[in-house]
PDB file of C-alpha atoms in Angstrom:
ATOM      1  CA  MET A   1      67.352  84.861 113.787  1.00 87.00           C
ATOM      2  CA  ARG A   2      67.183  81.818 116.050  1.00 96.00           C
ATOM      3  CA  GLY A   3      64.831  81.576 119.007  1.00 96.00           C
ATOM      4  CA  LEU A   4      62.411  84.404 118.212  1.00 98.00           C
ATOM      5  CA  LYS A   5      59.359  82.555 116.924  1.00 98.00           C
ATOM      6  CA  ASP A   6      56.357  82.867 119.248  1.00 98.00           C
ATOM      7  CA  LYS A   7      58.289  84.944 121.781  1.00 98.00           C
ATOM      8  CA  VAL A   8      56.607  88.099 123.093  1.00 98.00           C
ATOM      9  CA  ALA A   9      58.046  91.591 122.654  1.00 98.00           C
ATOM     10  CA  ILE A  10      57.001  95.111 123.572  1.00 98.00           C
ATOM     11  CA  VAL A  11      58.223  98.002 121.452  1.00 98.00           C
ATOM     12  CA  ALA A  12      57.780 101.078 123.654  1.00 98.00           C
ATOM     13  CA  GLY A  13      57.693 103.879 121.123  1.00 98.00           C
ATOM     14  CA  ALA A  14      56.363 102.335 117.906  1.00 97.00           C
ATOM     15  CA  ALA A  15      55.075 104.668 115.217  1.00 93.00           C
ATOM     16  CA  PRO A  16      55.390 104.361 111.433  1.00 94.00           C
ATOM     17  CA  GLY A  17      58.507 105.748 109.827  1.00 92.00           C
ATOM     18  CA  ASN A  18      60.671 105.603 112.944  1.00 95.00           C
ATOM     19  CA  ILE A  19      63.001 103.107 114.603  1.00 96.00           C
ATOM     20  CA  GLY A  20      60.295 101.666 116.838  1.00 97.00           C
ATOM     21  CA  GLY A  21      57.842 101.098 114.018  1.00 97.00           C
ATOM     22  CA  ALA A  22      60.461  99.430 111.826  1.00 97.00           C
ATOM     23  CA  THR A  23      61.526  97.254 114.746  1.00 98.00           C
ATOM     24  CA  ALA A  24      57.983  96.108 115.483  1.00 98.00           C
ATOM     25  CA  VAL A  25      57.644  95.066 111.843  1.00 98.00           C
ATOM     26  CA  ARG A  26      61.003  93.247 111.827  1.00 98.00           C
ATOM     27  CA  LEU A  27      60.272  91.369 115.052  1.00 98.00           C
ATOM     28  CA  ALA A  28      56.912  90.232 113.691  1.00 98.00           C
ATOM     29  CA  GLU A  29      58.626  89.090 110.499  1.00 98.00           C
ATOM     30  CA  GLU A  30      60.874  86.960 112.704  1.00 98.00           C
ATOM     31  CA  GLY A  31      57.778  85.350 114.216  1.00 98.00           C
ATOM     32  CA  MET A  32      57.552  87.289 117.474  1.00 98.00           C
ATOM     33  CA  LEU A  33      54.237  88.302 119.013  1.00 98.00           C
ATOM     34  CA  VAL A  34      54.490  92.078 119.221  1.00 98.00           C
ATOM     35  CA  VAL A  35      52.835  94.773 121.294  1.00 98.00           C
ATOM     36  CA  ALA A  36      53.426  98.048 119.458  1.00 98.00           C
ATOM     37  CA  ALA A  37      52.968 100.835 122.004  1.00 98.00           C
ATOM     38  CA  ASP A  38      53.064 104.583 121.549  1.00 98.00           C
ATOM     39  CA  LEU A  39      51.673 107.773 123.058  1.00 97.00           C
ATOM     40  CA  ASN A  40      49.742 108.003 119.786  1.00 97.00           C
ATOM     41  CA  GLN A  41      47.789 104.742 119.700  1.00 97.00           C
ATOM     42  CA  ALA A  42      46.462 105.465 116.213  1.00 98.00           C
ATOM     43  CA  ALA A  43      50.038 105.625 114.932  1.00 97.00           C
ATOM     44  CA  ALA A  44      50.859 102.336 116.630  1.00 98.00           C
ATOM     45  CA  GLN A  45      47.735 100.828 115.079  1.00 98.00           C
ATOM     46  CA  THR A  46      49.043 101.755 111.626  1.00 98.00           C
ATOM     47  CA  VAL A  47      52.160  99.690 112.340  1.00 98.00           C
ATOM     48  CA  VAL A  48      50.033  96.802 113.604  1.00 98.00           C
ATOM     49  CA  ASP A  49      47.843  96.938 110.500  1.00 98.00           C
ATOM     50  CA  ASP A  50      50.954  96.529 108.345  1.00 98.00           C
ATOM     51  CA  ILE A  51      52.116  93.600 110.471  1.00 98.00           C
ATOM     52  CA  THR A  52      48.806  91.765 110.392  1.00 98.00           C
ATOM     53  CA  ALA A  53      48.414  92.379 106.656  1.00 98.00           C
ATOM     54  CA  ALA A  54      51.733  90.592 106.188  1.00 98.00           C
ATOM     55  CA  GLY A  55      50.596  87.641 108.299  1.00 98.00           C
ATOM     56  CA  GLY A  56      52.200  88.608 111.613  1.00 98.00           C
ATOM     57  CA  THR A  57      50.672  88.891 115.058  1.00 98.00           C
ATOM     58  CA  ALA A  58      50.608  92.210 116.876  1.00 98.00           C
ATOM     59  CA  GLU A  59      48.518  94.415 119.119  1.00 98.00           C
ATOM     60  CA  ALA A  60      48.514  98.210 119.371  1.00 98.00           C
ATOM     61  CA  ARG A  61      48.475  99.918 122.731  1.00 98.00           C
ATOM     62  CA  GLY A  62      48.502 103.556 123.761  1.00 98.00           C
ATOM     63  CA  PHE A  63      50.676 104.491 126.731  1.00 98.00           C
ATOM     64  CA  ASP A  64      52.440 107.417 128.368  1.00 98.00           C
ATOM     65  CA  ILE A  65      56.068 106.601 129.122  1.00 98.00           C
ATOM     66  CA  THR A  66      56.220 109.342 131.762  1.00 98.00           C
ATOM     67  CA  SER A  67      53.589 107.512 133.851  1.00 98.00           C
ATOM     68  CA  GLU A  68      54.693 104.461 135.836  1.00 98.00           C
ATOM     69  CA  ASP A  69      51.098 103.253 136.050  1.00 98.00           C
ATOM     70  CA  SER A  70      50.754 103.490 132.278  1.00 98.00           C
ATOM     71  CA  PHE A  71      53.950 101.534 131.637  1.00 98.00           C
ATOM     72  CA  ARG A  72      52.977  98.893 134.202  1.00 98.00           C
ATOM     73  CA  ASP A  73      49.586  98.535 132.536  1.00 98.00           C
ATOM     74  CA  LEU A  74      51.302  98.111 129.167  1.00 98.00           C
ATOM     75  CA  ILE A  75      53.471  95.282 130.463  1.00 98.00           C
ATOM     76  CA  ASN A  76      50.518  93.615 132.168  1.00 98.00           C
ATOM     77  CA  PHE A  77      48.557  93.880 128.924  1.00 98.00           C
ATOM     78  CA  ALA A  78      51.298  92.067 126.996  1.00 98.00           C
ATOM     79  CA  VAL A  79      51.517  89.290 129.575  1.00 98.00           C
ATOM     80  CA  ASP A  80      47.741  88.909 129.784  1.00 98.00           C
ATOM     81  CA  ARG A  81      47.387  88.892 125.995  1.00 98.00           C
ATOM     82  CA  PHE A  82      50.260  86.592 125.083  1.00 98.00           C
ATOM     83  CA  GLY A  83      51.142  84.800 128.327  1.00 98.00           C
ATOM     84  CA  ALA A  84      54.742  85.980 128.776  1.00 98.00           C
ATOM     85  CA  LEU A  85      57.243  88.757 128.086  1.00 98.00           C
ATOM     86  CA  HIS A  86      60.578  87.958 126.463  1.00 98.00           C
ATOM     87  CA  GLY A  87      61.698  91.297 125.034  1.00 98.00           C
ATOM     88  CA  LEU A  88      61.347  94.992 125.880  1.00 98.00           C
ATOM     89  CA  PHE A  89      62.666  97.622 123.483  1.00 98.00           C
ATOM     90  CA  ASN A  90      62.693 101.118 125.005  1.00 98.00           C
ATOM     91  CA  VAL A  91      62.895 103.577 122.134  1.00 98.00           C
ATOM     92  CA  ALA A  92      60.382 106.351 122.907  1.00 97.00           C
ATOM     93  CA  ALA A  93      61.630 109.947 122.798  1.00 95.00           C
ATOM     94  CA  ASP A  94      60.096 113.402 122.471  1.00 95.00           C
ATOM     95  CA  LEU A  95      61.775 114.855 119.407  1.00 91.00           C
ATOM     96  CA  SER A  96      59.104 117.471 118.823  1.00 92.00           C
ATOM     97  CA  PRO A  97      60.140 121.059 118.061  1.00 92.00           C
ATOM     98  CA  ARG A  98      58.514 122.244 121.300  1.00 95.00           C
ATOM     99  CA  ASN A  99      60.881 120.005 123.266  1.00 96.00           C
ATOM    100  CA  ILE A 100      64.119 119.135 121.535  1.00 93.00           C
ATOM    101  CA  GLY A 101      63.855 122.331 119.518  1.00 94.00           C
ATOM    102  CA  ARG A 102      64.282 124.242 122.809  1.00 97.00           C
ATOM    103  CA  ASP A 103      66.990 121.929 124.187  1.00 96.00           C
ATOM    104  CA  THR A 104      69.894 124.356 124.074  1.00 97.00           C
ATOM    105  CA  ASP A 105      73.026 124.325 126.243  1.00 97.00           C
ATOM    106  CA  VAL A 106      73.547 124.076 129.985  1.00 97.00           C
ATOM    107  CA  THR A 107      73.521 127.865 130.416  1.00 98.00           C
ATOM    108  CA  SER A 108      70.133 128.421 128.812  1.00 98.00           C
ATOM    109  CA  VAL A 109      68.062 125.221 128.550  1.00 98.00           C
ATOM    110  CA  PRO A 110      64.552 125.765 129.959  1.00 98.00           C
ATOM    111  CA  VAL A 111      64.030 123.736 133.115  1.00 98.00           C
ATOM    112  CA  ASP A 112      60.757 122.319 131.794  1.00 98.00           C
ATOM    113  CA  VAL A 113      62.608 120.925 128.763  1.00 98.00           C
ATOM    114  CA  TRP A 114      65.274 119.421 131.002  1.00 98.00           C
ATOM    115  CA  LYS A 115      62.743 117.770 133.313  1.00 98.00           C
ATOM    116  CA  HIS A 116      60.516 116.482 130.518  1.00 98.00           C
ATOM    117  CA  THR A 117      63.445 115.001 128.594  1.00 97.00           C
ATOM    118  CA  ILE A 118      64.696 113.182 131.685  1.00 98.00           C
ATOM    119  CA  ASP A 119      61.146 112.005 132.429  1.00 98.00           C
ATOM    120  CA  VAL A 120      60.714 110.523 128.953  1.00 98.00           C
ATOM    121  CA  THR A 121      64.130 109.156 128.115  1.00 96.00           C
ATOM    122  CA  LEU A 122      65.575 108.092 131.445  1.00 98.00           C
ATOM    123  CA  THR A 123      62.884 107.798 134.128  1.00 98.00           C
ATOM    124  CA  GLY A 124      60.406 106.395 131.622  1.00 98.00           C
ATOM    125  CA  TYR A 125      62.826 103.677 130.548  1.00 98.00           C
ATOM    126  CA  MET A 126      63.382 102.873 134.225  1.00 98.00           C
ATOM    127  CA  TYR A 127      59.637 102.380 134.691  1.00 98.00           C
ATOM    128  CA  GLY A 128      59.586  99.778 131.951  1.00 98.00           C
ATOM    129  CA  ILE A 129      62.597  97.951 133.336  1.00 98.00           C
ATOM    130  CA  ARG A 130      61.229  98.076 136.880  1.00 98.00           C
ATOM    131  CA  HIS A 131      58.106  96.149 135.843  1.00 98.00           C
ATOM    132  CA  ALA A 132      59.495  93.948 133.056  1.00 98.00           C
ATOM    133  CA  LEU A 133      62.614  92.670 134.805  1.00 98.00           C
ATOM    134  CA  PRO A 134      60.891  90.707 137.620  1.00 98.00           C
ATOM    135  CA  ILE A 135      58.681  88.938 135.068  1.00 98.00           C
ATOM    136  CA  MET A 136      61.664  87.988 132.931  1.00 98.00           C
ATOM    137  CA  MET A 137      63.717  86.868 135.932  1.00 98.00           C
ATOM    138  CA  GLU A 138      60.888  84.685 137.208  1.00 97.00           C
ATOM    139  CA  GLN A 139      60.376  83.030 133.840  1.00 96.00           C
ATOM    140  CA  GLY A 140      64.121  82.390 133.517  1.00 96.00           C
ATOM    141  CA  GLY A 141      65.188  84.764 130.776  1.00 97.00           C
ATOM    142  CA  GLY A 142      64.558  87.714 128.538  1.00 98.00           C
ATOM    143  CA  SER A 143      66.174  90.685 126.845  1.00 98.00           C
ATOM    144  CA  ILE A 144      65.854  94.426 127.460  1.00 98.00           C
ATOM    145  CA  ILE A 145      67.225  96.971 125.016  1.00 98.00           C
ATOM    146  CA  ASN A 146      67.494 100.712 125.627  1.00 98.00           C
ATOM    147  CA  THR A 147      68.071 103.278 122.898  1.00 97.00           C
ATOM    148  CA  MET A 148      70.918 105.712 123.439  1.00 95.00           C
ATOM    149  CA  SER A 149      72.450 108.062 120.855  1.00 89.00           C
ATOM    150  CA  SER A 150      75.841 108.606 119.309  1.00 82.00           C
ATOM    151  CA  ALA A 151      75.460 112.231 120.480  1.00 80.00           C
ATOM    152  CA  VAL A 152      76.579 111.001 123.899  1.00 85.00           C
ATOM    153  CA  TRP A 153      79.998 110.094 122.532  1.00 79.00           C
ATOM    154  CA  LEU A 154      80.328 113.246 120.417  1.00 78.00           C
ATOM    155  CA  GLY A 155      79.695 115.784 123.188  1.00 81.00           C
ATOM    156  CA  GLU A 156      77.605 118.209 121.159  1.00 86.00           C
ATOM    157  CA  PRO A 157      77.499 121.856 122.311  1.00 91.00           C
ATOM    158  CA  GLU A 158      73.691 121.790 122.264  1.00 93.00           C
ATOM    159  CA  ARG A 159      70.861 119.368 123.261  1.00 94.00           C
ATOM    160  CA  VAL A 160      72.208 119.121 126.788  1.00 96.00           C
ATOM    161  CA  ALA A 161      69.063 117.540 128.270  1.00 97.00           C
ATOM    162  CA  TYR A 162      68.943 114.908 125.547  1.00 95.00           C
ATOM    163  CA  GLN A 163      72.597 114.014 126.035  1.00 95.00           C
ATOM    164  CA  ALA A 164      72.290 113.902 129.810  1.00 96.00           C
ATOM    165  CA  ALA A 165      69.241 111.626 129.670  1.00 97.00           C
ATOM    166  CA  LYS A 166      70.851 109.322 127.135  1.00 96.00           C
ATOM    167  CA  SER A 167      74.104 109.232 129.119  1.00 96.00           C
ATOM    168  CA  GLY A 168      72.184 108.123 132.188  1.00 97.00           C
ATOM    169  CA  LEU A 169      71.039 105.057 130.281  1.00 98.00           C
ATOM    170  CA  ILE A 170      74.593 103.696 130.393  1.00 97.00           C
ATOM    171  CA  GLY A 171      74.457 103.313 134.162  1.00 97.00           C
ATOM    172  CA  LEU A 172      70.856 102.086 134.134  1.00 98.00           C
ATOM    173  CA  THR A 173      71.646  99.486 131.500  1.00 98.00           C
ATOM    174  CA  ARG A 174      74.762  98.151 133.187  1.00 98.00           C
ATOM    175  CA  HIS A 175      73.006  98.005 136.549  1.00 98.00           C
ATOM    176  CA  THR A 176      70.147  96.031 135.005  1.00 98.00           C
ATOM    177  CA  ALA A 177      72.562  93.742 133.161  1.00 98.00           C
ATOM    178  CA  SER A 178      74.256  92.920 136.469  1.00 98.00           C
ATOM    179  CA  LEU A 179      70.984  92.471 138.336  1.00 98.00           C
ATOM    180  CA  GLY A 180      69.336  90.235 135.764  1.00 98.00           C
ATOM    181  CA  GLY A 181      72.280  88.545 134.115  1.00 98.00           C
ATOM    182  CA  LYS A 182      72.525  85.507 136.396  1.00 97.00           C
ATOM    183  CA  HIS A 183      68.784  84.996 135.895  1.00 98.00           C
ATOM    184  CA  GLY A 184      69.154  84.876 132.110  1.00 98.00           C
ATOM    185  CA  VAL A 185      68.007  88.440 131.461  1.00 98.00           C
ATOM    186  CA  ARG A 186      70.307  90.445 129.212  1.00 98.00           C
ATOM    187  CA  THR A 187      70.209  94.247 128.984  1.00 98.00           C
ATOM    188  CA  ASN A 188      71.980  96.220 126.275  1.00 98.00           C
ATOM    189  CA  LEU A 189      72.091  99.615 124.605  1.00 97.00           C
ATOM    190  CA  VAL A 190      71.783 100.371 120.911  1.00 97.00           C
ATOM    191  CA  SER A 191      73.255 103.689 119.925  1.00 92.00           C
ATOM    192  CA  PRO A 192      72.128 105.005 116.524  1.00 92.00           C
ATOM    193  CA  GLY A 193      73.908 107.653 114.555  1.00 84.00           C
ATOM    194  CA  VAL A 194      72.187 109.662 111.817  1.00 82.00           C
ATOM    195  CA  ILE A 195      69.076 107.668 110.906  1.00 84.00           C
ATOM    196  CA  LEU A 196      66.776 108.732 108.085  1.00 81.00           C
ATOM    197  CA  THR A 197      63.426 108.348 109.788  1.00 79.00           C
ATOM    198  CA  GLY A 198      60.324 109.666 108.104  1.00 71.00           C
ATOM    199  CA  ALA A 199      60.576 112.869 110.128  1.00 65.00           C
ATOM    200  CA  ALA A 200      64.218 113.339 109.157  1.00 61.00           C
ATOM    201  CA  LEU A 201      63.405 112.940 105.479  1.00 61.00           C
ATOM    202  CA  GLU A 202      60.653 115.530 105.807  1.00 59.00           C
ATOM    203  CA  THR A 203      62.654 118.138 107.740  1.00 63.00           C
ATOM    204  CA  THR A 204      66.173 117.948 106.303  1.00 70.00           C
ATOM    205  CA  THR A 205      67.516 119.101 102.976  1.00 77.00           C
ATOM    206  CA  GLU A 206      69.478 117.045 100.499  1.00 82.00           C
ATOM    207  CA  GLU A 207      72.445 119.329 101.188  1.00 82.00           C
ATOM    208  CA  PHE A 208      72.281 118.566 104.914  1.00 76.00           C
ATOM    209  CA  ARG A 209      72.057 114.835 104.252  1.00 79.00           C
ATOM    210  CA  GLU A 210      75.116 115.033 102.030  1.00 86.00           C
ATOM    211  CA  GLN A 211      76.977 116.816 104.817  1.00 81.00           C
ATOM    212  CA  MET A 212      75.999 114.064 107.248  1.00 77.00           C
ATOM    213  CA  LEU A 213      77.046 111.382 104.779  1.00 85.00           C
ATOM    214  CA  ALA A 214      80.528 112.865 104.733  1.00 83.00           C
ATOM    215  CA  THR A 215      80.849 112.131 108.473  1.00 80.00           C
ATOM    216  CA  VAL A 216      80.276 108.367 108.221  1.00 82.00           C
ATOM    217  CA  ARG A 217      82.403 105.564 106.825  1.00 83.00           C
ATOM    218  CA  SER A 218      79.552 103.929 104.933  1.00 87.00           C
ATOM    219  CA  PRO A 219      78.161 104.659 101.465  1.00 87.00           C
ATOM    220  CA  ARG A 220      74.747 105.687 102.846  1.00 85.00           C
ATOM    221  CA  LEU A 221      73.086 107.082 105.933  1.00 82.00           C
ATOM    222  CA  GLY A 222      71.280 104.837 108.385  1.00 82.00           C
ATOM    223  CA  ARG A 223      67.719 103.621 108.098  1.00 93.00           C
ATOM    224  CA  PRO A 224      65.314 102.541 110.843  1.00 94.00           C
ATOM    225  CA  GLU A 225      65.643  98.992 109.530  1.00 96.00           C
ATOM    226  CA  ASP A 226      69.344  98.991 110.486  1.00 95.00           C
ATOM    227  CA  LEU A 227      68.417  99.431 114.150  1.00 96.00           C
ATOM    228  CA  ALA A 228      65.591  96.928 113.798  1.00 97.00           C
ATOM    229  CA  ALA A 229      68.070  94.292 112.648  1.00 97.00           C
ATOM    230  CA  MET A 230      70.312  94.913 115.661  1.00 97.00           C
ATOM    231  CA  VAL A 231      67.380  94.670 118.062  1.00 98.00           C
ATOM    232  CA  ALA A 232      66.257  91.406 116.475  1.00 98.00           C
ATOM    233  CA  PHE A 233      69.785  90.019 116.909  1.00 98.00           C
ATOM    234  CA  LEU A 234      69.970  91.068 120.559  1.00 98.00           C
ATOM    235  CA  PHE A 235      66.552  89.564 121.286  1.00 98.00           C
ATOM    236  CA  SER A 236      67.491  86.319 119.563  1.00 98.00           C
ATOM    237  CA  ASP A 237      69.424  83.273 120.734  1.00 98.00           C
ATOM    238  CA  ASP A 238      72.228  84.471 118.446  1.00 97.00           C
ATOM    239  CA  GLY A 239      72.787  87.364 120.869  1.00 97.00           C
ATOM    240  CA  ALA A 240      72.685  85.179 123.965  1.00 97.00           C
ATOM    241  CA  TYR A 241      76.199  86.091 125.144  1.00 98.00           C
ATOM    242  CA  VAL A 242      75.859  89.861 124.732  1.00 98.00           C
ATOM    243  CA  ASN A 243      75.005  91.626 127.999  1.00 98.00           C
ATOM    244  CA  GLY A 244      75.620  95.105 129.348  1.00 98.00           C
ATOM    245  CA  GLN A 245      77.015  96.427 126.084  1.00 96.00           C
ATOM    246  CA  SER A 246      76.646  99.715 124.194  1.00 93.00           C
ATOM    247  CA  LEU A 247      76.413  98.846 120.501  1.00 94.00           C
ATOM    248  CA  LEU A 248      76.954 101.648 118.014  1.00 90.00           C
ATOM    249  CA  VAL A 249      74.886 101.498 114.835  1.00 89.00           C
ATOM    250  CA  ASP A 250      76.195 104.589 113.113  1.00 84.00           C
ATOM    251  CA  GLY A 251      77.835 103.538 109.864  1.00 85.00           C
ATOM    252  CA  GLY A 252      81.306 103.836 111.373  1.00 80.00           C
ATOM    253  CA  ALA A 253      80.950 107.505 112.293  1.00 79.00           C
ATOM    254  CA  SER A 254      82.828 106.780 115.511  1.00 72.00           C
ATOM    255  CA  PHE A 255      85.176 104.041 116.614  1.00 62.00           C
ATOM    256  CA  THR A 256      84.366 104.267 120.337  1.00 51.00           C
TER     257      THR A 256
END
């Protein structure tokens, strides 16, 4: 990809085996200077160890996306360490059984699950944008990418908090695209379908994966590296005229 070498990126939600971890690795392969951040700093460090072993440059950082102070400190760390901030990829989510496993429908979802999901996936992303956007605008450009979900377009009868939080990212993204666009800052959404992360491979059966494969128009299910490639494109000069868009990366499961 053109224009990525020596640019600085934060991956907010980078652990091995998931979309964020794969993206941190891909961005480093493209020559970016990467801050891999996660609630679990040890997990982020594993990603960084892989990057540095391959000759890339990266730093691990622990942070709590539900804390504005923590996200602000993360962004300040990246700028202090590398001198600028050119890309922010918001991908963190709480997909633990104690949270998404209790995310039922609107008639029964526990209020603590609703509030926590909004805090992580919508308010948390806003915190990152709030503190990254002024830096990017002042330096004359940058790219912010938020992670949505194809579940928003499908209207599932469960996971109401998850869908509501992800739906809210449409408005947040388009607002930010309008606010930053004339200053050279682009903001877009990537919307994955069924992605075989490490957790998905561990918790799903081969029968379930075959059922999911039947719903897409591709010969395989998605991999974290598929999202990583899209993020690299959107961060790059090749994606310079893409702003305010929702880009589906779902193997053709939907034609929205």
